[in-house]
Amino acid sequence: MTTEKKHGEFSLIETLVARRPKPENLFRACRVAAGDDAALLASLSRPVITTDTQREGVHFRRDWQTPFEIGAKAVAVTLSDLAASFAKPVALFVNLGIPAGLSDSVAEGIYDGLGAALEIYGCDLGGGNTSRSSELSLDLFAVGEGQGEMPLRSEAKAGELLCVTGPLGMARGGLRCLETGETRFPELLAAFKNPRPRFDAAEVLQQAGVRCAMDISDGLAGDALHMAKASGVTLELALTPEMAHGELKGWCDACGEDLRSFMASGGEEYELLFTCSADTLAAIKAVIPTVMCVGRVSAHSGLYLLGLPREASSFEHR
Amino acid sequence: MTTEKKHGEFSLIETLVARRPKPENLFRACRVAAGDDAALLASLSRPVITTDTQREGVHFRRDWQTPFEIGAKAVAVTLSDLAASFAKPVALFVNLGIPAGLSDSVAEGIYDGLGAALEIYGCDLGGGNTSRSSELSLDLFAVGEGQGEMPLRSEAKAGELLCVTGPLGMARGGLRCLETGETRFPELLAAFKNPRPRFDAAEVLQQAGVRCAMDISDGLAGDALHMAKASGVTLELALTPEMAHGELKGWCDACGEDLRSFMASGGEEYELLFTCSADTLAAIKAVIPTVMCVGRVSAHSGLYLLGLPREASSFEHR
């Protein structure tokens, strides 16, 4: 068994805590932060909790992403579940698994990325620990404060429209560009490397009274299936090539990929999937022009999903 | 990169959630549990958060511990930080790293152990996820509700006594028994395999007004050093052979180990280390007979620790 000093677990976390600026609004969350056995937070009326894992070789590759990008994306991916729950970020906890021989500069780069992303989203670092691991891994645990009613994937109602907050398939396109060394599609690459949780859209959706929402982490087809099952409805997809982002069209043309299939089977999108009435969609679209209707909700007809492009399958990390 | 379906991540968690009984007091914590993007908890006036990692080869070995024991210990170890913070457990989140080829029965055994321990400590399972990993690992995040003032390791005051809630060095003795195949000391083995967070003692300490407390995860010497540095005091240890548990004495005699050094440099004890006045100690000891005074606090004299047995060193996982 490898040797590990528990003392050492604190040093990296403490480095980050010490390095980060502490304006009033970041101090707010943590009354007692890293260093003691646990962190004490300010009171939470609707605590919303989520967790995510980012593991080298499964979720990221160091020859594709810088340590900074890996750290920043881990935060964004984890906080996206808070956005999808209409919650505001409060504190993030990070367990880092460090393989033998990892250079300090890689660990520091990851922490810099974590810190920069925490800054962007106004989230405090609550603590965490590090341990020896055979592969580089980040386990993140985010605490948020719910705002009003939490949206549920089980709340889709027949007669509503199925909508997304932005273009589909972008991150998967970026992943394929990395796999093939393609560099002509910077927005696809950015969608994979630097996803943004849609806190901005969540606020609009909540104010518009949306009750059914989730983030698209498994691709439209996969997540629509989750939603349809949880709600006991049929979701009929109606994807058209016009809905696609220009770079995705360009990439699919260049590679001979089926555009609609690609849009339906993307992954790691972190756009929000939601249902609402036509009137509500119009009101939302006035504030977020990228919002699109991608289908409709009907009473359960025996199948959960209709209108699925033939080659669509749920995204798999690979 | 390995292939992984995010859908599959939910199945194990859902199995456990479905299997666990849901009496009123366990339902309390989670308004929305695993399945949606995040868990919504009931309001928390003093949220206390802690995280821990248990990794095969570093923190446990499958030839020493059953899957059930591994799961149960992971919960106990994580919740111990809540006990040390005078907080009551509310919800636990578990990220499981699963190596290729792990049998279902091992995964189920771990979840059974997690579930049984959650039951014992009245803690809900909030969610989590599973991912492919090169080694078996558990990342646990616990949410608790603080009770009154949170004790701090920085609150040791000159003139107080340094105390522990139970015998020292037991778990390290158990680890050594496992390493050497020694079976004559069941209480040492139990201390390593089946540690118990001291929620019972925490309640007594809190009612007695103790302000400085932490759990002994790194061994007395290591954790006393943390406490002395945080408090800016000198801690003078005064360990005697009479304080040792009978089995530890027996084991040290049999192996030629120095008993006091062993007591000072144990690890994974999960007893509480705290400071208080002589009168308070007497009051606490009346309720918890295993409480012992192991030293005293004095003004910082240039050294943080005095009275350390010569061979004592902080415990390292190995």
XYZ file of C-alpha atoms in Angstrom:
636
model
C 0.000 0.000 0.000
C 1.353 3.419 -0.813
C 2.462 5.750 1.880
C 0.567 8.924 2.480
C 0.687 11.533 5.181
C -2.693 12.871 6.068
C -0.966 16.150 6.998
C -0.078 16.599 3.391
C -3.702 16.443 2.371
C -4.264 19.948 3.590
C -1.371 21.666 1.950
C -2.740 21.928 -1.592
C -6.186 22.941 -0.400
C -4.634 25.475 1.939
C -2.520 26.845 -0.891
C -5.615 27.505 -2.921
C -7.581 28.925 -0.011
C -4.723 31.257 0.846
C -4.220 32.326 -2.738
C -7.810 33.156 -3.522
C -9.059 36.672 -2.965
C -11.677 36.904 -0.264
C -14.099 39.679 -1.084
C -17.115 39.985 1.154
C -19.404 37.980 -1.106
C -17.094 34.955 -1.122
C -16.607 34.989 2.609
C -20.362 34.867 3.058
C -20.719 31.127 2.545
C -18.022 29.730 4.782
C -17.948 30.634 8.421
C -15.281 28.009 9.045
C -13.412 26.819 5.954
C -10.736 24.240 5.210
C -8.378 23.439 8.057
C -10.800 22.233 10.698
C -12.495 18.843 10.441
C -15.425 20.274 8.532
C -16.639 23.517 6.987
C -19.437 25.458 8.622
C -21.612 27.329 6.135
C -24.099 30.116 6.623
C -27.685 28.901 6.942
C -29.356 27.492 3.835
C -33.112 27.576 3.476
C -33.157 25.229 0.457
C -29.831 23.339 0.349
C -29.267 21.846 -3.098
C -26.417 19.349 -3.340
C -24.760 17.709 -6.306
C -21.619 15.750 -6.999
C -19.518 14.937 -10.039
C -16.370 13.029 -10.929
C -13.754 13.942 -13.541
C -11.250 11.175 -14.147
C -8.263 11.177 -16.495
C -8.794 8.955 -19.488
C -12.566 8.897 -18.925
C -13.549 12.554 -18.702
C -10.425 14.437 -19.744
C -7.048 13.966 -21.378
C -3.963 15.935 -20.496
C -2.750 15.988 -24.093
C -5.991 17.758 -25.070
C -6.588 20.070 -22.146
C -4.291 22.149 -19.989
C -4.386 21.601 -16.217
C -6.098 24.984 -15.927
C -8.799 23.912 -18.393
C -9.293 20.602 -16.584
C -9.812 22.372 -13.253
C -12.101 25.044 -14.668
C -14.238 22.545 -16.579
C -14.630 20.316 -13.513
C -16.162 23.256 -11.666
C -18.424 24.224 -14.568
C -19.686 20.675 -15.046
C -20.481 20.276 -11.360
C -22.152 23.655 -11.003
C -24.270 22.967 -14.090
C -26.395 20.628 -11.955
C -27.084 23.561 -9.646
C -28.093 25.744 -12.592
C -30.378 22.938 -13.771
C -31.936 22.972 -10.293
C -32.427 26.758 -10.314
C -29.994 27.022 -7.400
C -27.210 29.521 -6.821
C -23.733 28.172 -6.008
C -22.562 28.536 -2.426
C -19.558 26.295 -1.776
C -17.547 23.668 -3.612
C -15.532 20.815 -2.104
C -12.828 19.091 -4.111
C -11.169 15.716 -3.545
C -8.102 15.378 -5.720
C -6.590 11.975 -6.534
C -2.933 12.480 -7.408
C -0.869 9.841 -9.196
C 2.729 9.322 -8.140
C 5.074 11.603 -10.006
C 2.535 14.285 -10.897
C 4.417 17.546 -11.132
C 3.564 20.408 -8.820
C 2.904 22.609 -11.825
C 0.105 20.326 -13.032
C -1.536 20.260 -9.598
C -1.168 24.030 -9.307
C -2.592 24.533 -12.791
C -5.642 22.487 -11.849
C -6.134 24.511 -8.698
C -5.709 27.745 -10.627
C -8.441 26.589 -12.994
C -10.670 25.596 -10.095
C -10.073 28.954 -8.457
C -10.740 30.974 -11.594
C -14.020 29.174 -12.239
C -15.123 29.546 -8.621
C -14.478 33.261 -8.990
C -16.600 33.481 -12.143
C -19.582 31.772 -10.543
C -19.295 33.464 -7.155
C -18.769 30.153 -5.385
C -16.636 29.661 -2.309
C -14.144 26.823 -1.852
C -15.306 24.928 1.225
C -12.484 22.399 1.491
C -11.542 18.950 0.295
C -8.649 16.593 0.497
C -6.000 15.015 -1.642
C -4.942 11.388 -1.732
C -2.576 9.192 -3.667
C -4.264 7.627 -6.668
C -3.235 5.598 -9.677
C -4.851 8.138 -11.993
C -5.541 11.844 -11.829
C -9.098 12.406 -10.618
C -11.312 15.132 -9.224
C -14.379 14.440 -7.150
C -16.398 17.591 -6.697
C -19.263 18.261 -4.389
C -21.251 21.463 -4.745
C -23.624 23.067 -2.280
C -26.143 25.579 -3.561
C -29.065 27.620 -2.298
C -32.302 26.780 -4.066
C -34.358 29.640 -5.438
C -38.087 28.995 -5.174
C -39.406 25.658 -6.385
C -36.842 23.167 -7.665
C -37.595 22.076 -11.242
C -37.981 18.350 -11.736
C -37.524 16.111 -14.744
C -40.813 14.487 -13.770
C -42.880 17.624 -14.431
C -43.222 17.498 -18.239
C -46.917 17.802 -19.160
C -48.698 16.730 -22.331
C -49.302 19.738 -24.571
C -46.101 21.526 -23.612
C -43.188 22.195 -25.932
C -39.762 20.625 -25.447
C -37.035 23.275 -25.579
C -33.302 23.792 -25.189
C -31.361 26.912 -24.231
C -28.736 26.685 -26.950
C -27.263 24.763 -29.882
C -26.917 20.992 -29.634
C -24.011 18.674 -30.355
C -21.332 21.343 -29.966
C -19.228 19.655 -27.269
C -19.346 16.296 -28.995
C -18.211 18.043 -32.170
C -15.336 19.552 -30.204
C -14.406 16.144 -28.854
C -14.324 14.728 -32.388
C -12.145 17.643 -33.510
C -9.683 16.803 -30.745
C -9.729 13.131 -31.690
C -8.995 13.926 -35.326
C -6.648 16.889 -34.870
C -9.145 19.204 -36.633
C -8.551 22.866 -35.750
C -10.914 24.777 -38.043
C -13.878 24.872 -35.637
C -12.909 26.945 -32.598
C -16.438 27.174 -31.196
C -16.801 23.403 -31.184
C -13.499 23.089 -29.338
C -14.535 25.798 -26.887
C -17.832 24.035 -26.211
C -15.939 20.889 -25.208
C -13.105 22.543 -23.316
C -14.872 25.419 -21.663
C -18.551 24.672 -21.044
C -20.597 27.215 -19.150
C -23.363 26.329 -16.724
C -26.461 28.254 -17.762
C -27.174 30.170 -14.556
C -28.274 33.073 -16.749
C -30.862 30.965 -18.536
C -31.951 29.254 -15.314
C -32.926 32.592 -13.848
C -35.051 33.438 -16.875
C -36.692 30.003 -16.937
C -37.507 30.190 -13.272
C -39.041 33.641 -13.563
C -41.103 32.350 -16.482
C -42.495 29.597 -14.270
C -40.794 26.601 -15.915
C -41.317 23.516 -13.707
C -39.546 20.810 -15.737
C -35.840 21.315 -16.472
C -32.545 19.439 -16.465
C -29.129 19.928 -17.982
C -28.146 17.999 -21.099
C -25.159 16.012 -19.942
C -25.980 12.748 -21.751
C -27.145 14.252 -25.045
C -30.632 15.278 -26.067
C -31.822 11.756 -26.821
C -30.474 10.322 -23.576
C -31.747 13.102 -21.362
C -35.096 13.381 -23.115
C -35.513 9.674 -22.390
C -34.808 10.305 -18.691
C -37.360 13.109 -18.731
C -40.022 11.109 -20.591
C -39.695 8.161 -18.224
C -39.747 10.324 -15.105
C -42.791 12.258 -16.364
C -44.611 9.280 -17.870
C -45.058 11.047 -21.204
C -43.998 10.701 -24.833
C -41.505 13.244 -26.134
C -41.610 13.772 -29.874
C -38.375 15.253 -31.189
C -38.513 17.550 -34.207
C -34.927 18.452 -35.037
C -34.185 20.308 -38.265
C -30.838 21.192 -39.857
C -31.735 24.886 -39.457
C -31.378 24.519 -35.684
C -27.718 23.562 -35.957
C -24.841 25.901 -35.231
C -22.890 26.917 -38.336
C -19.660 25.273 -37.177
C -21.441 22.015 -36.461
C -22.942 22.057 -39.955
C -19.516 22.734 -41.390
C -17.957 19.928 -39.419
C -20.707 17.414 -40.299
C -20.411 18.366 -43.978
C -16.649 17.925 -43.858
C -16.886 14.538 -42.130
C -20.009 13.147 -43.766
C -21.763 12.907 -40.418
C -25.561 13.022 -40.215
C -26.299 16.407 -38.703
C -29.599 15.609 -36.999
C -28.258 12.396 -35.515
C -25.271 14.267 -34.223
C -27.445 16.953 -32.624
C -29.592 14.315 -30.918
C -26.726 12.247 -29.600
C -24.324 14.882 -28.334
C -23.156 14.924 -24.766
C -21.654 17.175 -22.114
C -23.704 20.035 -23.526
C -24.736 21.691 -20.285
C -27.478 23.548 -22.062
C -30.808 23.218 -20.251
C -33.606 21.006 -21.534
C -37.041 22.166 -20.386
C -40.735 22.141 -21.171
C -43.211 25.016 -21.240
C -46.204 26.421 -23.085
C -45.897 28.242 -26.409
C -46.594 31.575 -24.714
C -43.928 30.973 -22.121
C -41.452 29.982 -24.819
C -42.087 33.246 -26.622
C -41.453 35.201 -23.424
C -38.233 33.282 -22.724
C -37.019 33.611 -26.304
C -37.379 37.383 -26.060
C -34.664 37.326 -23.358
C -32.563 34.353 -24.556
C -32.550 34.333 -28.367
C -30.657 31.014 -28.531
C -33.620 29.148 -27.017
C -35.172 26.656 -29.450
C -38.163 24.365 -29.540
C -36.904 20.868 -30.355
C -40.104 18.862 -29.908
C -43.305 18.487 -27.968
C -44.770 16.587 -25.047
C -47.738 14.299 -25.502
C -49.574 11.720 -23.427
C -47.656 8.483 -23.145
C -48.345 6.444 -26.258
C -46.330 3.332 -25.503
C -42.996 4.778 -26.612
C -41.089 7.376 -24.643
C -39.297 8.966 -27.592
C -40.513 9.624 -31.128
C -38.780 11.396 -33.993
C -35.331 10.174 -33.051
C -32.884 10.413 -35.976
C -31.952 6.882 -36.971
C -28.308 6.954 -35.977
C -28.795 8.833 -32.724
C -27.550 7.173 -29.589
C -26.775 8.519 -26.206
C -23.336 9.976 -25.831
C -20.716 7.822 -24.201
C -17.541 9.209 -22.673
C -14.701 7.792 -24.667
C -10.327 6.229 -23.015
C -12.744 3.770 -21.483
C -16.349 3.731 -22.469
C -18.955 4.643 -19.948
C -22.645 5.312 -20.144
C -23.756 8.054 -17.885
C -27.133 6.317 -17.635
C -25.436 3.487 -15.845
C -24.162 5.840 -13.193
C -27.555 6.006 -11.604
C -28.336 2.336 -11.419
C -26.234 1.411 -8.395
C -27.250 4.503 -6.478
C -30.868 3.879 -7.348
C -30.564 0.273 -6.227
C -29.432 1.405 -2.828
C -31.996 4.165 -2.554
C -34.768 1.739 -3.463
C -33.530 -0.931 -1.105
C -33.196 1.252 1.967
C -36.112 1.551 4.338
C -37.558 5.040 4.463
C -38.927 5.726 7.909
C -40.055 9.247 8.605
C -36.773 10.357 10.176
C -34.724 9.348 7.134
C -37.073 10.994 4.687
C -36.736 14.234 6.595
C -33.437 15.274 5.044
C -34.075 14.770 1.349
C -37.008 16.445 -0.295
C -35.696 15.425 -3.696
C -33.166 12.589 -3.671
C -31.046 10.813 -6.259
C -32.417 10.762 -9.793
C -32.741 14.460 -10.529
C -29.688 16.597 -11.212
C -29.261 17.452 -7.565
C -30.723 16.647 -4.176
C -32.847 19.199 -2.359
C -32.508 19.010 1.412
C -34.648 20.442 4.163
C -33.382 23.780 5.462
C -30.175 23.771 7.487
C -29.501 26.506 10.010
C -25.845 25.536 10.486
C -24.745 23.398 7.512
C -21.578 21.466 8.334
C -19.858 19.782 5.396
C -17.016 17.329 5.229
C -15.469 15.023 2.668
C -13.314 11.922 2.731
C -11.716 9.493 0.311
C -11.226 5.749 0.763
C -9.042 4.204 -1.915
C -8.034 0.599 -2.349
C -4.389 -0.008 -1.529
C -4.183 3.286 0.375
C -7.065 3.147 2.854
C -8.334 -0.408 2.622
C -7.455 -3.832 1.282
C -9.960 -6.344 0.011
C -7.989 -9.267 1.406
C -8.331 -7.745 4.887
C -11.834 -6.323 4.822
C -15.108 -7.529 3.360
C -16.934 -5.238 0.907
C -19.536 -4.680 3.627
C -16.819 -3.601 6.101
C -15.248 -1.298 3.521
C -18.566 0.443 2.878
C -19.503 0.728 6.522
C -16.086 2.062 7.537
C -16.130 4.669 4.773
C -19.349 6.074 6.239
C -18.036 5.989 9.805
C -14.779 7.710 8.890
C -16.587 10.475 7.016
C -19.220 11.038 9.676
C -16.524 11.205 12.342
C -15.681 14.713 11.106
C -19.292 15.697 11.782
C -19.073 14.257 15.298
C -15.851 16.204 15.807
C -17.761 19.327 14.742
C -20.657 18.630 17.137
C -22.959 18.245 14.124
C -25.660 15.658 13.496
C -25.561 13.750 10.188
C -28.194 14.697 7.606
C -27.220 13.306 4.198
C -24.327 11.467 2.623
C -23.274 11.515 -1.047
C -21.082 8.750 -2.445
C -19.000 8.723 -5.621
C -17.854 5.214 -6.387
C -14.891 4.510 -8.683
C -15.284 1.027 -10.097
C -12.418 -0.850 -11.762
C -13.153 -2.962 -14.820
C -14.160 -6.479 -13.890
C -15.366 -5.714 -10.378
C -18.050 -8.240 -9.566
C -21.577 -7.115 -8.802
C -21.383 -8.867 -5.458
C -18.474 -6.670 -4.342
C -20.281 -3.479 -5.381
C -23.457 -4.658 -3.693
C -21.560 -5.603 -0.552
C -20.084 -2.102 -0.385
C -23.522 -0.541 -0.818
C -24.951 -2.843 1.834
C -22.226 -1.674 4.197
C -22.890 1.961 3.313
C -26.608 1.437 3.854
C -26.208 -0.324 7.184
C -23.940 2.409 8.533
C -26.263 5.156 7.301
C -29.049 3.408 9.184
C -27.032 3.275 12.397
C -26.234 6.980 12.316
C -29.653 8.152 11.113
C -28.187 9.641 7.939
C -29.947 9.783 4.595
C -28.346 8.875 1.269
C -28.554 12.005 -0.845
C -27.112 10.648 -4.092
C -23.799 10.222 -5.840
C -22.468 8.719 -9.013
C -20.302 5.894 -10.230
C -17.546 6.030 -12.800
C -15.008 3.708 -14.310
C -11.734 3.847 -12.413
C -8.459 1.953 -12.400
C -8.855 1.254 -8.688
C -11.763 0.823 -6.331
C -12.426 4.133 -4.590
C -15.097 5.872 -2.564
C -15.389 9.631 -2.314
C -17.854 10.588 0.373
C -19.405 13.955 1.146
C -21.388 14.368 4.316
C -23.810 17.141 5.176
C -24.661 17.713 8.807
C -26.620 20.136 10.945
C -24.445 21.928 13.459
C -25.594 22.016 17.050
C -24.725 25.279 18.792
C -21.189 26.595 18.442
C -18.819 24.575 16.284
C -15.702 23.519 18.202
C -12.421 24.603 16.685
C -8.918 23.244 16.899
C -7.769 26.827 17.430
C -9.554 27.221 20.777
C -7.109 25.430 23.115
C -6.299 27.751 26.033
C -3.297 27.713 28.356
C -4.218 26.134 31.679
C -6.649 23.614 30.175
C -6.178 19.860 30.169
C -5.705 17.869 26.954
C -8.095 14.912 26.854
C -9.236 12.025 24.678
C -12.535 10.152 24.673
C -11.063 6.643 24.546
C -7.993 4.434 24.310
C -5.216 5.348 21.884
C -3.386 3.337 19.261
C -6.056 0.663 18.912
C -6.661 0.960 15.157
C -2.974 1.060 14.375
C -2.578 -2.048 16.508
C -5.343 -3.669 14.483
C -3.611 -2.717 11.248
C -0.387 -4.294 12.472
C -2.281 -7.465 13.432
C -3.650 -7.647 9.882
C -0.187 -7.104 8.442
C 1.301 -9.886 10.554
C -1.624 -12.316 10.510
C -2.034 -11.967 14.292
C -5.529 -13.007 15.446
C -5.307 -12.911 19.255
C -6.444 -9.299 19.677
C -10.042 -8.967 18.486
C -10.576 -5.493 19.925
C -7.574 -4.137 18.042
C -8.907 -5.642 14.818
C -12.381 -4.253 15.516
C -10.936 -0.774 16.115
C -9.349 -0.839 12.660
C -12.175 -2.519 10.785
C -15.183 -1.041 12.486
C -14.455 2.431 13.895
C -17.322 4.364 15.429
C -17.712 8.126 15.184
C -18.177 9.444 18.705
C -21.512 11.232 18.332
C -22.312 10.060 21.868
C -19.213 11.725 23.292
C -19.665 14.828 21.127
C -23.051 15.456 22.703
C -21.591 15.235 26.199
C -18.626 17.463 25.331
C -20.875 20.064 23.797
C -23.211 20.134 26.783
C -20.152 20.522 29.013
C -19.117 23.617 27.034
C -16.012 22.222 25.322
C -14.833 24.695 22.653
C -11.738 22.956 21.266
C -12.208 19.491 19.768
C -11.191 17.410 16.748
C -11.126 13.754 15.859
C -7.865 11.830 16.011
C -7.395 10.667 12.466
C -3.645 11.258 12.212
C -2.679 9.949 15.638
C -2.378 11.856 18.900
C 1.015 13.356 18.104
C -0.019 14.498 14.634
C -3.352 15.921 15.637
C -2.048 17.519 18.818
C 0.476 19.286 16.601
C -2.349 20.589 14.374
C -4.180 21.784 17.464
C -1.120 23.425 19.056
C -0.271 25.296 15.856
C -3.850 26.433 15.272
C -4.197 27.588 18.871
C -0.696 29.043 19.222
C -0.007 27.069 22.388
C 2.298 24.344 23.669
C 0.757 20.950 24.335
C 2.612 18.833 26.850
C 1.788 15.155 26.496
C 1.831 12.961 29.602
C 1.125 9.435 28.426
C 1.492 6.556 30.866
C 1.307 2.813 30.270
C -1.710 2.677 32.595
C -3.750 4.588 29.989
C -3.328 1.815 27.426
C -6.004 -0.716 26.576
C -5.193 -4.250 27.778
C -5.031 -5.677 24.264
C -2.659 -2.961 23.112
C -0.384 -3.704 26.079
C -0.514 -7.386 25.234
C 0.286 -6.735 21.603
C 3.172 -4.342 22.361
C 4.608 -6.855 24.844
C 4.357 -9.636 22.286
C 6.035 -7.556 19.557
C 8.551 -5.604 21.613
C 6.931 -2.307 20.584
C 7.244 0.753 22.823
C 3.752 1.186 24.249
C 3.811 4.964 24.785
C 5.249 5.627 21.351
C 2.586 3.459 19.853
C -0.173 5.293 21.709
C 1.157 8.655 20.548
C 1.590 7.701 16.918
C -1.566 5.745 16.210
C -3.933 6.779 13.457
C -7.502 6.402 12.264
C -8.598 6.445 15.884
C -11.734 8.554 15.527
C -11.739 9.208 19.228
C -12.115 12.921 19.993
C -9.210 15.050 21.198
C -10.332 18.058 23.227
C -9.342 20.558 25.883
C -11.218 21.652 28.990
C -10.804 22.607 32.634
C -10.265 20.033 35.381
C -13.805 20.573 36.654
C -15.279 20.060 33.204
C -13.199 16.912 32.739
C -14.592 15.512 35.977
C -18.148 16.216 34.794
C -17.506 14.589 31.422
C -15.765 11.581 32.942
C -18.827 10.948 35.088
C -20.786 10.299 31.880
C -18.023 8.811 29.677
C -15.709 6.725 31.869
C -13.258 6.090 29.006
C -12.290 9.784 28.865
C -8.652 10.363 29.836
C -6.399 13.324 30.417
C -3.321 12.869 28.208
C -1.589 16.189 28.755
C -2.022 19.881 29.351
C -2.093 23.179 27.489
C 0.404 25.905 28.264
C 1.421 29.226 26.762
C 3.535 28.787 23.656
C 7.123 28.206 24.773
C 8.828 27.899 21.401
C 7.891 24.257 20.844
C 4.395 23.103 19.973
C 4.690 19.636 21.498
C 6.461 18.457 24.642
C 6.584 15.017 26.241
C 6.490 13.164 22.940
C 7.719 9.568 23.287
C 10.985 9.281 21.390
C 9.823 6.961 18.647
C 6.456 8.571 18.099
C 5.678 9.765 14.638
C 2.470 10.619 12.934
C 0.626 7.686 11.454
C 0.952 7.118 7.754
C -1.503 5.064 5.754
C 0.435 2.159 4.391
